[in-house]
Short mmCIF file of C-alpha atoms in Angstrom, two decimals:
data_model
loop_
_atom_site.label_atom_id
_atom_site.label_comp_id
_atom_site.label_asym_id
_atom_site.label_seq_id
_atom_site.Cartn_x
_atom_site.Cartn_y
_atom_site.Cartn_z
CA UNK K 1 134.08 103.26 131.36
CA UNK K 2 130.46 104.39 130.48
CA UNK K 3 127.68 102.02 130.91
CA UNK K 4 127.25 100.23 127.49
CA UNK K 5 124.13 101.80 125.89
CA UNK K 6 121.32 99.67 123.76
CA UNK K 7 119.75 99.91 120.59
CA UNK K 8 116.77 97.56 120.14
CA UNK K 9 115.96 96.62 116.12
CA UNK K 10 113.05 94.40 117.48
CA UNK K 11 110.92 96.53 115.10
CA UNK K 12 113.09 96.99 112.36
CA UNK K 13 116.07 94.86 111.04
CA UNK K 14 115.05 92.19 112.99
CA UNK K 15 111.65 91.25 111.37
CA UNK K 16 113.01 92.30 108.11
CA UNK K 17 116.22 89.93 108.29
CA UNK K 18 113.87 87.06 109.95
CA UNK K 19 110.74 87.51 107.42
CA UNK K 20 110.99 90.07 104.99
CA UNK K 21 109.79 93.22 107.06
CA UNK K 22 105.99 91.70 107.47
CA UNK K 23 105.83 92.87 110.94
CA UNK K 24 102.56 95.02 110.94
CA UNK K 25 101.51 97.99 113.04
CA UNK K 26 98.98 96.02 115.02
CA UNK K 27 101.55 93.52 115.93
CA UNK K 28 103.39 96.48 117.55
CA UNK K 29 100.82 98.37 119.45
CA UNK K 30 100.35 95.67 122.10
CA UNK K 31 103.94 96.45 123.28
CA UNK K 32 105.44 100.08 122.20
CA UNK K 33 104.08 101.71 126.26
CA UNK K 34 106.08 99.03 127.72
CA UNK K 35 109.58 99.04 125.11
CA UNK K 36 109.17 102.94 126.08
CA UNK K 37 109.93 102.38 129.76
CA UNK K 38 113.14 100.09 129.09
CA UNK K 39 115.68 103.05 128.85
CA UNK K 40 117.37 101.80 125.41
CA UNK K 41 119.59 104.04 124.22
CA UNK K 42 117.07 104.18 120.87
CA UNK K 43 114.87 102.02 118.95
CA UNK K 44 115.02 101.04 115.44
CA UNK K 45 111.70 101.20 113.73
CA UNK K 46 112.00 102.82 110.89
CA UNK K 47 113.81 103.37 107.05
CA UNK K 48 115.49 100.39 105.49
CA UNK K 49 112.80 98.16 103.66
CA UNK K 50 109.88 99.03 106.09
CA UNK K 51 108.81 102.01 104.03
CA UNK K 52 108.36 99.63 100.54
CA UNK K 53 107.34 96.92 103.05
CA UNK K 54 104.32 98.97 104.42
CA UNK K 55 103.04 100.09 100.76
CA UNK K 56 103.60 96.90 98.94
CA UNK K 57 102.81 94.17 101.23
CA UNK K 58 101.05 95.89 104.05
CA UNK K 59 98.36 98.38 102.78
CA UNK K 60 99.97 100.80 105.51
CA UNK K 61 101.03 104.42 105.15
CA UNK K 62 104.57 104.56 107.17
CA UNK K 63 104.19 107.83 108.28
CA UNK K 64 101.36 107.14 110.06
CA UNK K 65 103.16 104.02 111.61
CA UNK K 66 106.03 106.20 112.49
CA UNK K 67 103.41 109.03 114.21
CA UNK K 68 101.35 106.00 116.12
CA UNK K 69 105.46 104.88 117.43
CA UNK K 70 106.54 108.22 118.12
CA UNK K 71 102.86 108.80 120.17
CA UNK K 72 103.60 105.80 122.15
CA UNK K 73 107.52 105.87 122.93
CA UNK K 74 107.74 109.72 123.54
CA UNK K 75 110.78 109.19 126.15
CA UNK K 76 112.68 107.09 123.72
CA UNK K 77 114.67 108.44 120.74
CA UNK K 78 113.27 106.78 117.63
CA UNK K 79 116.10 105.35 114.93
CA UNK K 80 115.70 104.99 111.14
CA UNK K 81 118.30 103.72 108.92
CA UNK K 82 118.70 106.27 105.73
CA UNK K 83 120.62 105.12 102.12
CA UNK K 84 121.92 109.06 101.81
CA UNK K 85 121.23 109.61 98.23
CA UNK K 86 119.11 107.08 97.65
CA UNK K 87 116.46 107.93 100.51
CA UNK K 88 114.67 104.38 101.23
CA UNK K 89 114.28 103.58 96.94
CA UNK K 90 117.10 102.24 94.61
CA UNK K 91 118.49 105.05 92.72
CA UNK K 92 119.86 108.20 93.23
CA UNK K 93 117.39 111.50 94.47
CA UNK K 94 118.20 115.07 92.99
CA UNK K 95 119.34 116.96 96.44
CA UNK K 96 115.97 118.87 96.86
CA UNK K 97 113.85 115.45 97.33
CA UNK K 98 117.15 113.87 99.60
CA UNK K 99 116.64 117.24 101.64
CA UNK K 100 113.24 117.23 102.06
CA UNK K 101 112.92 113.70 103.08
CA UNK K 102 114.97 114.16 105.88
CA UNK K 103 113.35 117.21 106.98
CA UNK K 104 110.10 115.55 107.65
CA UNK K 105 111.32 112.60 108.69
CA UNK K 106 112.19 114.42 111.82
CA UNK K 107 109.13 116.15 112.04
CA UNK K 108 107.42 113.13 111.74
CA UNK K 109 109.04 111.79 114.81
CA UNK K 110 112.64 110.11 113.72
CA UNK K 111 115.80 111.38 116.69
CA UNK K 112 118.52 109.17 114.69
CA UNK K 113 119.11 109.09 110.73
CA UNK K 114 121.57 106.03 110.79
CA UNK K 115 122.59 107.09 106.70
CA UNK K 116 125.05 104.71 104.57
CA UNK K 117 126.51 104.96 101.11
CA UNK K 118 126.67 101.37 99.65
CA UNK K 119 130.26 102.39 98.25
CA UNK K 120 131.55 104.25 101.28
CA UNK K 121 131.53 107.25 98.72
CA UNK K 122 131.26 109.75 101.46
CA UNK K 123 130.02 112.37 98.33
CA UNK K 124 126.70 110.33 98.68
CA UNK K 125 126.13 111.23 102.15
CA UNK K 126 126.90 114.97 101.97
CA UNK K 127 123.40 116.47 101.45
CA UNK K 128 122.24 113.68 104.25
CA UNK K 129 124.37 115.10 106.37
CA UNK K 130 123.62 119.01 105.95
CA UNK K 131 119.84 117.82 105.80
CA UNK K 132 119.94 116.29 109.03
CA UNK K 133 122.09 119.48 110.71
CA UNK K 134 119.30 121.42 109.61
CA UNK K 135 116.17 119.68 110.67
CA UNK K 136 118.14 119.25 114.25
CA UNK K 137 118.13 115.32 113.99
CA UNK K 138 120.87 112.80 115.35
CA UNK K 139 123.12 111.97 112.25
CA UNK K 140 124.80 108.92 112.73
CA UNK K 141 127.21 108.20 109.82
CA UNK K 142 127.91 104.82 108.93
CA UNK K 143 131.14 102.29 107.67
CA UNK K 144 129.89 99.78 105.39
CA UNK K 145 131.77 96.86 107.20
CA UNK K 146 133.70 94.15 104.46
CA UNK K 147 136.73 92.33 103.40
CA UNK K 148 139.02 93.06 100.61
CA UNK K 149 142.54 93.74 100.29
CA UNK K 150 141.70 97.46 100.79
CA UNK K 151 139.13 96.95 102.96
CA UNK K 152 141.80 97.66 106.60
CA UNK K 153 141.55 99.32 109.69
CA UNK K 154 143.47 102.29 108.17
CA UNK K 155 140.81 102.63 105.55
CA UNK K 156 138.05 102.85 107.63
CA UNK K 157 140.06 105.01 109.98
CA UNK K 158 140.02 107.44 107.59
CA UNK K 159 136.79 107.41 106.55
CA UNK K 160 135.37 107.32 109.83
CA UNK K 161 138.02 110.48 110.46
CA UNK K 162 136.07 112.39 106.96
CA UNK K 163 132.49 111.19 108.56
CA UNK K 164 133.35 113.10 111.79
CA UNK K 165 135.15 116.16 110.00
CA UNK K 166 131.39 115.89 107.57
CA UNK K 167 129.57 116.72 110.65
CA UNK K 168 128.64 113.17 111.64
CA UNK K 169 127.71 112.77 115.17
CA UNK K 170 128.74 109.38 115.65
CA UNK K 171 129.99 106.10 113.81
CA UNK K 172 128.13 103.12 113.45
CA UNK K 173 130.03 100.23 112.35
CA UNK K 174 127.19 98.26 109.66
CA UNK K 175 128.23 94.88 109.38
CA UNK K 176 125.40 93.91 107.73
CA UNK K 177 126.90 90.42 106.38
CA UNK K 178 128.06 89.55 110.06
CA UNK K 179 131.84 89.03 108.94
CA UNK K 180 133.15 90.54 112.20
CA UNK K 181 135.36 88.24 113.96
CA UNK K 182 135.68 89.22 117.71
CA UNK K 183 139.35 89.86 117.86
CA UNK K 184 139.04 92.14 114.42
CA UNK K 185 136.29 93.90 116.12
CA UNK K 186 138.54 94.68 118.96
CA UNK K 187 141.40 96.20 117.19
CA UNK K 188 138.80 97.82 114.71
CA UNK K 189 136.50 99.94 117.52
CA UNK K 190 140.04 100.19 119.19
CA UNK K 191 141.54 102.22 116.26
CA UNK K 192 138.54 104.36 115.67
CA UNK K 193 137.96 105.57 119.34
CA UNK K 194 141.72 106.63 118.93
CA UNK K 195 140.90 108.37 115.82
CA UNK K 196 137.28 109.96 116.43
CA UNK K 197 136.16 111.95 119.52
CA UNK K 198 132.30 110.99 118.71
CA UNK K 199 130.28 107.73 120.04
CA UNK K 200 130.97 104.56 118.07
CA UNK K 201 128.12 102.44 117.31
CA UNK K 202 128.51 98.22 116.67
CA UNK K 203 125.58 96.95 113.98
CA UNK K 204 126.81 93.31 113.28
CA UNK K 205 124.32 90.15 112.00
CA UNK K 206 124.55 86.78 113.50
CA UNK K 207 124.26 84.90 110.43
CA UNK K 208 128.02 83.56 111.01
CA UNK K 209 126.95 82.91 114.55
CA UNK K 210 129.59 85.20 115.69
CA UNK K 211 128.08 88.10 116.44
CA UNK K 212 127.73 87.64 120.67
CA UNK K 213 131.49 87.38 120.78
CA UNK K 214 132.47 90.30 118.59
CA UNK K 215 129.65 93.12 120.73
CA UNK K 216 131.51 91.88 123.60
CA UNK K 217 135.53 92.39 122.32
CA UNK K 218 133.96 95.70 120.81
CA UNK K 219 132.37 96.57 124.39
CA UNK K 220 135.97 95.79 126.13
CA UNK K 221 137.77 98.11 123.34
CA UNK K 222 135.42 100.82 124.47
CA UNK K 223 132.08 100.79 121.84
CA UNK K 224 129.42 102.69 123.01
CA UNK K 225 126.31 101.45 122.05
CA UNK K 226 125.89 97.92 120.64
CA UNK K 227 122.59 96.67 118.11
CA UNK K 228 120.24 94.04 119.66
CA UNK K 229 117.23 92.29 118.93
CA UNK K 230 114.67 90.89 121.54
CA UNK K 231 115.31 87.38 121.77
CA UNK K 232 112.57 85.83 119.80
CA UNK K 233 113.60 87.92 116.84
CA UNK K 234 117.30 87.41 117.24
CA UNK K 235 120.19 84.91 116.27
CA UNK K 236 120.02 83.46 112.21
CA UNK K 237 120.50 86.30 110.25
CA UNK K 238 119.34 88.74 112.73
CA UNK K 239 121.24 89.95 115.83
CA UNK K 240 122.78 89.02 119.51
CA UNK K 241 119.58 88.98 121.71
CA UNK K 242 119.38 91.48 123.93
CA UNK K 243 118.59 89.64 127.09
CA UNK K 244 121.49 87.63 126.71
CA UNK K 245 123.61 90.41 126.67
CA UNK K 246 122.11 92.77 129.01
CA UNK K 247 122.50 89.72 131.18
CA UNK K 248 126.36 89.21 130.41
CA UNK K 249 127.26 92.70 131.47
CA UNK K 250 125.65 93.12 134.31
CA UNK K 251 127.43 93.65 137.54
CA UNK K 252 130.63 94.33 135.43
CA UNK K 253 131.50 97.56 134.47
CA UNK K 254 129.61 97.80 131.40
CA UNK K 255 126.31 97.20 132.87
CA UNK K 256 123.85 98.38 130.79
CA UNK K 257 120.99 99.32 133.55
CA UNK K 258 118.33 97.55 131.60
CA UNK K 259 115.98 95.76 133.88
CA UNK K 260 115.53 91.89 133.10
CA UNK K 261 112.01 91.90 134.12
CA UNK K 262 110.65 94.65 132.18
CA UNK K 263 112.51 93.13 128.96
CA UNK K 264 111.01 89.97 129.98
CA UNK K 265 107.19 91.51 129.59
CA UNK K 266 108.62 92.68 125.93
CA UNK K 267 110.24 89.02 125.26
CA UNK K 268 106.52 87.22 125.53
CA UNK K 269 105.27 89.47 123.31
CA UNK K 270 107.47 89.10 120.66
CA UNK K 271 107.61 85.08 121.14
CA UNK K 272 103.73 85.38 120.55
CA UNK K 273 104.89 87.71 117.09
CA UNK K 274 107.54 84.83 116.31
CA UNK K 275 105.42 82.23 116.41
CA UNK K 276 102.38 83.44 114.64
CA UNK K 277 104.81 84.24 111.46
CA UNK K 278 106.41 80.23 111.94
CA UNK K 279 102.30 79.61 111.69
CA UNK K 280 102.46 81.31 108.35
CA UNK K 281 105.16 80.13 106.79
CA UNK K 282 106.92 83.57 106.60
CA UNK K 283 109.60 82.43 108.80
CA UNK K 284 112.20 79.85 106.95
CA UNK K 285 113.96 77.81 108.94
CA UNK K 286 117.16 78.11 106.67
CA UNK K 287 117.03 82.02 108.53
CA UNK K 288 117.18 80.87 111.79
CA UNK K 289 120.46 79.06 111.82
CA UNK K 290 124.08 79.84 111.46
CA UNK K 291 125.33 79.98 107.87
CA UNK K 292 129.37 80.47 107.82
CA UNK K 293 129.43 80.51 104.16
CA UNK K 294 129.73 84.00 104.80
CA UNK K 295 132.79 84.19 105.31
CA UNK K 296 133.57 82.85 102.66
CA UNK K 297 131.50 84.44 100.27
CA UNK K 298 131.03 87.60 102.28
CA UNK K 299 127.16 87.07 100.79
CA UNK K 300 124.49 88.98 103.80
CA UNK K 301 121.73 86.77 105.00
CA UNK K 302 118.90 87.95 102.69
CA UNK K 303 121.09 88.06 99.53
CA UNK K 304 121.87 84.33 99.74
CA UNK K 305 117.98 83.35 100.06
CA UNK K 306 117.28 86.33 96.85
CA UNK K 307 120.46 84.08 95.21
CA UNK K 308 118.49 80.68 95.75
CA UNK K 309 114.91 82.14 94.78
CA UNK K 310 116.30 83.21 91.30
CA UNK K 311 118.24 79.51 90.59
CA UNK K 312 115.07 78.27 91.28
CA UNK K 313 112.80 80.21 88.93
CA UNK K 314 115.44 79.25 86.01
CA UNK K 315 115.43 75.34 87.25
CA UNK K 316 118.90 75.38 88.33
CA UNK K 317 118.98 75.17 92.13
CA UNK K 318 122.37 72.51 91.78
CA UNK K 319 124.39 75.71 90.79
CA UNK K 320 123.98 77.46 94.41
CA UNK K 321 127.56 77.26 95.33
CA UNK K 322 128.91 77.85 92.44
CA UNK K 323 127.00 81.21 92.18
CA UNK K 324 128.44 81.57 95.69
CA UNK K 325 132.22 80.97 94.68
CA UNK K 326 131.26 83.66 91.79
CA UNK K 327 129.67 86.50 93.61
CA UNK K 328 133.65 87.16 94.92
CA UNK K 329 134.88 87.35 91.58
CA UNK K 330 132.07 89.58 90.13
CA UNK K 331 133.01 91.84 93.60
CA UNK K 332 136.09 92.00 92.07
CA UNK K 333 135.88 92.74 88.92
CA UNK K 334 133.65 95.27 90.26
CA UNK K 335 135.92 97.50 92.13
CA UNK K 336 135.23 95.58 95.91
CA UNK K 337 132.05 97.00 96.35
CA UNK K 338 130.87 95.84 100.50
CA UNK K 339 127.84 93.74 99.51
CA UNK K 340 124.53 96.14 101.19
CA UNK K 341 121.70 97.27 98.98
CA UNK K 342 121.54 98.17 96.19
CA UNK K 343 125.45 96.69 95.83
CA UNK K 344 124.31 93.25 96.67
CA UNK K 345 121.55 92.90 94.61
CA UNK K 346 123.92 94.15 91.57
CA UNK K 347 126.72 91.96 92.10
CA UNK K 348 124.69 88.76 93.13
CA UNK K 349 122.22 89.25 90.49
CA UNK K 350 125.10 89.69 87.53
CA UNK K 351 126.96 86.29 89.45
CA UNK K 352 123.73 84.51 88.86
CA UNK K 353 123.67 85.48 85.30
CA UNK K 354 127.44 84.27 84.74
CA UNK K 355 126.88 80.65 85.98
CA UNK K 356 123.42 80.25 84.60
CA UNK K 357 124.69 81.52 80.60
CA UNK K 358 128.00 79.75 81.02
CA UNK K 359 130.12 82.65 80.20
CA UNK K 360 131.08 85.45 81.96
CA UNK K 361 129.35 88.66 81.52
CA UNK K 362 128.12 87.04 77.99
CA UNK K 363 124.71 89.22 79.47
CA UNK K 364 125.37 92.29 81.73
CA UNK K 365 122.13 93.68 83.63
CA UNK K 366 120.95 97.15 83.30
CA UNK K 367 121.90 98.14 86.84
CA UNK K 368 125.57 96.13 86.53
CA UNK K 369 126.56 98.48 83.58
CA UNK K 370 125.48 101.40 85.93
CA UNK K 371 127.74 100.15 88.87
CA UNK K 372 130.65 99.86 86.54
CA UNK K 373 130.03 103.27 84.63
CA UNK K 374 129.50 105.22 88.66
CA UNK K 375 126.08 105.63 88.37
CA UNK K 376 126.33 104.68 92.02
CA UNK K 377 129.13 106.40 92.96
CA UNK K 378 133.24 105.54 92.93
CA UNK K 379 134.24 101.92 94.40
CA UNK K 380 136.69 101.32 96.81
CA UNK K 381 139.39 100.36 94.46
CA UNK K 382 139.53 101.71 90.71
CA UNK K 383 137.64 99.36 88.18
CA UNK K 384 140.58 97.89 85.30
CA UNK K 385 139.87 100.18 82.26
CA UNK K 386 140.00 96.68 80.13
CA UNK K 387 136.91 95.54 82.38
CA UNK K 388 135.48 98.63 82.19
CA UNK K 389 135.45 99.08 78.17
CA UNK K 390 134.03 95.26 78.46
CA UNK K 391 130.78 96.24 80.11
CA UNK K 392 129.79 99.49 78.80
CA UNK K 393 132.10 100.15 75.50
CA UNK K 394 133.08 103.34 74.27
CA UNK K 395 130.48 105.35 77.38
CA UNK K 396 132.31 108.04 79.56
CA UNK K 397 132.61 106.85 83.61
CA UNK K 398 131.24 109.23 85.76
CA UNK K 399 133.17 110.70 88.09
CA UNK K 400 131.54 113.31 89.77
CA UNK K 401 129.30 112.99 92.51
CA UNK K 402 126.15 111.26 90.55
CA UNK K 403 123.85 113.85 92.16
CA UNK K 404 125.19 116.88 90.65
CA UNK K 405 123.90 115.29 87.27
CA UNK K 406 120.48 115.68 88.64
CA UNK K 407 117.98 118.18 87.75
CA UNK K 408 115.97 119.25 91.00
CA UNK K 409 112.68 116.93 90.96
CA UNK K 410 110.52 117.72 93.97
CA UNK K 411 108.18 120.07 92.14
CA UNK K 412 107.82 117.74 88.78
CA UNK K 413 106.58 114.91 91.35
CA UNK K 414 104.32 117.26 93.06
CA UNK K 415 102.78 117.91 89.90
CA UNK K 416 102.63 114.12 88.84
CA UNK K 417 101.00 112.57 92.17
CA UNK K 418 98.82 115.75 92.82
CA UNK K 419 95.81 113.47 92.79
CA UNK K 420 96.30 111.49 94.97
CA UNK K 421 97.66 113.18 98.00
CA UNK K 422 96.53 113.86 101.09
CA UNK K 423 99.25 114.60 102.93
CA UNK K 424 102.87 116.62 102.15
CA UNK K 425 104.46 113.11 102.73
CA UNK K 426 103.01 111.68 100.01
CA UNK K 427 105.15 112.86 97.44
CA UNK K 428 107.67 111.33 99.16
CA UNK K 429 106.10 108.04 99.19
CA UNK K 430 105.37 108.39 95.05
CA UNK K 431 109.80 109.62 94.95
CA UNK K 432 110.75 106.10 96.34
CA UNK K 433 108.01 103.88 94.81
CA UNK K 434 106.27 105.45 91.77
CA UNK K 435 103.78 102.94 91.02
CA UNK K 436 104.07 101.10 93.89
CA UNK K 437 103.14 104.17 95.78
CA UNK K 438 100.13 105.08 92.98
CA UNK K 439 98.38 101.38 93.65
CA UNK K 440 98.73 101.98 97.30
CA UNK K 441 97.15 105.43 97.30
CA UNK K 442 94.12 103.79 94.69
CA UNK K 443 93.41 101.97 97.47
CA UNK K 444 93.57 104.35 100.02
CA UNK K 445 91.25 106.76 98.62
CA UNK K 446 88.84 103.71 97.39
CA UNK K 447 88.42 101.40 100.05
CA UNK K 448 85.15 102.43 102.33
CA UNK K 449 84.22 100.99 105.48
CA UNK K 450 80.22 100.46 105.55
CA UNK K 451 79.40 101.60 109.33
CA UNK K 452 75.93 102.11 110.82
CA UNK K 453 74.63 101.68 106.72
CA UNK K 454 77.49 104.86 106.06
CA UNK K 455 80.28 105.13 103.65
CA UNK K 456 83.24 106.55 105.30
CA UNK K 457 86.65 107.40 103.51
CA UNK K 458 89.27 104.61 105.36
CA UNK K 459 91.61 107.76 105.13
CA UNK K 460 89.34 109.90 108.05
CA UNK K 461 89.80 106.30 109.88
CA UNK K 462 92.39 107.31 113.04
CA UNK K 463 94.40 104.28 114.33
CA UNK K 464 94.11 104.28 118.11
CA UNK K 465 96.76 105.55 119.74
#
């Protein structure tokens, strides 16, 4: 047996399960020379909801954060998690901007595109895939981890058998709700290292406060590499720390190698980090504990708190669980979509909707119709035609891959953010975020810093490095 390998999300899903991806560049820097010495197998720092994170909230460009992490942990691959044909936004790209993203992604300093399809609709991870082949990155292929009654290990046997035949060089098993018991863990990475000759990869959430015992049944079935957050960022609905279980393994057979002491000097750090966003508020203590609703409800951490923030807007917080005992049945209805983004937002939202209007589907949202109709690709188990011609009438399904209904856009988004770049990233930026991104550059090019009685452009301003 291999030594069980480590990937750290300290700078990735970790602040963004714990408080909404706030962590900023400058809380990093203090740290990234010394996380670079640790030997982790890779670091997670990038994709997911840092990318809207940095240009909404942040006033940061994110490929300059992922140049200033990449110039300061040189000897450690860098991992970003990747929606395949959604890139980092919330709809589907046309191939040429899904292509190019990926290509300078890895020139911009990413080893590992960890890429998911919210449906398991391997079609929306195909020009992910060849895109990552090409630009000579790490593709790590991903099974959306959830229940259903066609949600078994021979179903994600098989796909995990199509990821590897794809080109995928390894599996990552995303259980992003944390519904992984240990003992289905164990027969689960058991069946796919029988079945797959690539690494397998464990991602699971603590938020059912299971998620210690399940890395280590996966690590006796034979997993390879196991997700973990630095303790101060980990437990709630964030991950096992990964103290704890370097410590647990060592001196067995699956020691890790990682040196306690040198984690330690990243630990204080982060408990410093921790307790400056507790300070703030951004930290909710509802986060931090265990929640096993999930399995019930199979609802991820940060879907239950979006759930809660919209019954409060509309005055109605006393319906909570019954939106909770609906989000199941909308799943169904639905075709068993695993609840990840955009999925979760779709199904939780429309749930909300039912309860609060006291009939079912009396409203449908915008983006619910689109689920139903495969605008997002095909779900797991064919939607009822009587449900379907409920939701969106007399309209044809799609069933194709979405993509190849897209007209290539690269060039028409060149042309309608030519202002305001700077850099060949930028159109990137304006793909996932339009006017998101357009605000964000505004302020780029028009904030000055008044030095020595000079203007200078904040933009010629180089973070240190």
């Amino acid at each position: 047996m291999a030594k069980v390998k480590i990937t750290e999300t300290v700078l990735r899903d970790a602040h963004q399960s714990l408080f909404a991806t706030r962590m900023t560049i400058d809380d990093m820097l203090p740290i990234l020379d010394e996380m670079d010495k640790v030997g982790y197998h890779s670091i997670e720092c990038w994709g997911g909801a840092t990318f809207d994170a940095c240009i909404r909230f942040l006033d940061e460009d994110p490929w300059e954060r992922l140049r200033i992490l990449k110039k300061h942990m040189p000897n450690t691959p860098l991992q970003m998690l990747y929606r395949g044909q959604n890139c980092l936004g919330y709809r589907h790209y046309a191939d040429d901007v899904v292509e190019y993203f990926v290509e300078k992604s890895v020139a911009n300093g990413i080893d590992v595109l960890r890429i998911f399809d919210a449906l398991n609709d391997i079609r929306n991870l195909q020009s992910s895939i060849r895109a990552t082949k090409k630009a000579g990155g790490h593709l790590q292929a991903c099974l959306c981890y959830t229940t259903s009654p066609v949600h078994n290990i021979e179903y994600f046997t098989k796909y995990a058998k199509q990821l590897e035949d794809e080109g995928a060089d390894s599996i990552c098993i995303k259980d992003m709700a944390g519904l992984l018991t240990p003992y289905g863990t164990y027969d689960l990475v058991k069946a796919l290292k029988e079945t797959v000759k690539i690494p397998i990869q464990l991602h699971t959430h603590y938020t059912s406060g299971l998620a210690s015992m399940a890395e280590l049944k996966a690590i006796e079935a034979g997993v390879d590499i196991i997700d973990t957050a630095m303790s101060p960022l980990a437990l709630g609905t964030s991950h096992a720390p990964t103290e704890s279980m370097v410590a647990a393994l060592q001196g067995t057979e699956y020691d890790t190698g990682l040196d306690l002491k040198q984690l330690d000097k990243i630990r204080a750090h982060f408990a410093t980090i921790r307790q400056k966003y507790v300070d703030n508020g951004m930290i909710n203590h509802k986060v931090l504990g265990v929640d096993a609703n999930t399995l019930l409800y199979q609802v991820p951490g940060g879907m239950l708190s979006n759930l809660l923030s919209q019954l409060k807007q509309a005055g109605k917080e006393e319906l909570y669980e019954e939106v909770l005992r609906e989000v199941p049945r909308v799943r169904e209805d639905a075709g068993f979509p695993p609840l990840v983004t955009p999925s979760s937002q779709i199904v939780g939202t429309q749930a909300v909707f039912n309860v609060l209007n006291g009939e079912r589907y009396k409203m449908v949202t915008k983006e619910f119709k689109g689920l139903v109709r495969g605008d997002y690709g095909q779900t797991p188990v064919p939607i009822k035609p009587e449900f379907v011609k409920q939701i969106i009438g007399d309209e044809p399904q799609i069933t194709c891959r979405p993509a190849d209904n897209l007209e290539p856009e690269l060039d028409k988004l060149r042309a309608e953010c030519a202002e305001y770049m700077e850099q060949e990233e930028d159109v990137l930026t304006y793909a996932q975020f339009g006017q998101v991104a357009v605000k964000f550059f505004e302020n780029r090019r028009n904030k000055k810093l008044h030095i020595d009685g000079e203007h200078v452009d904040v933009k010629n301003k180089v973070h240190p490095l």
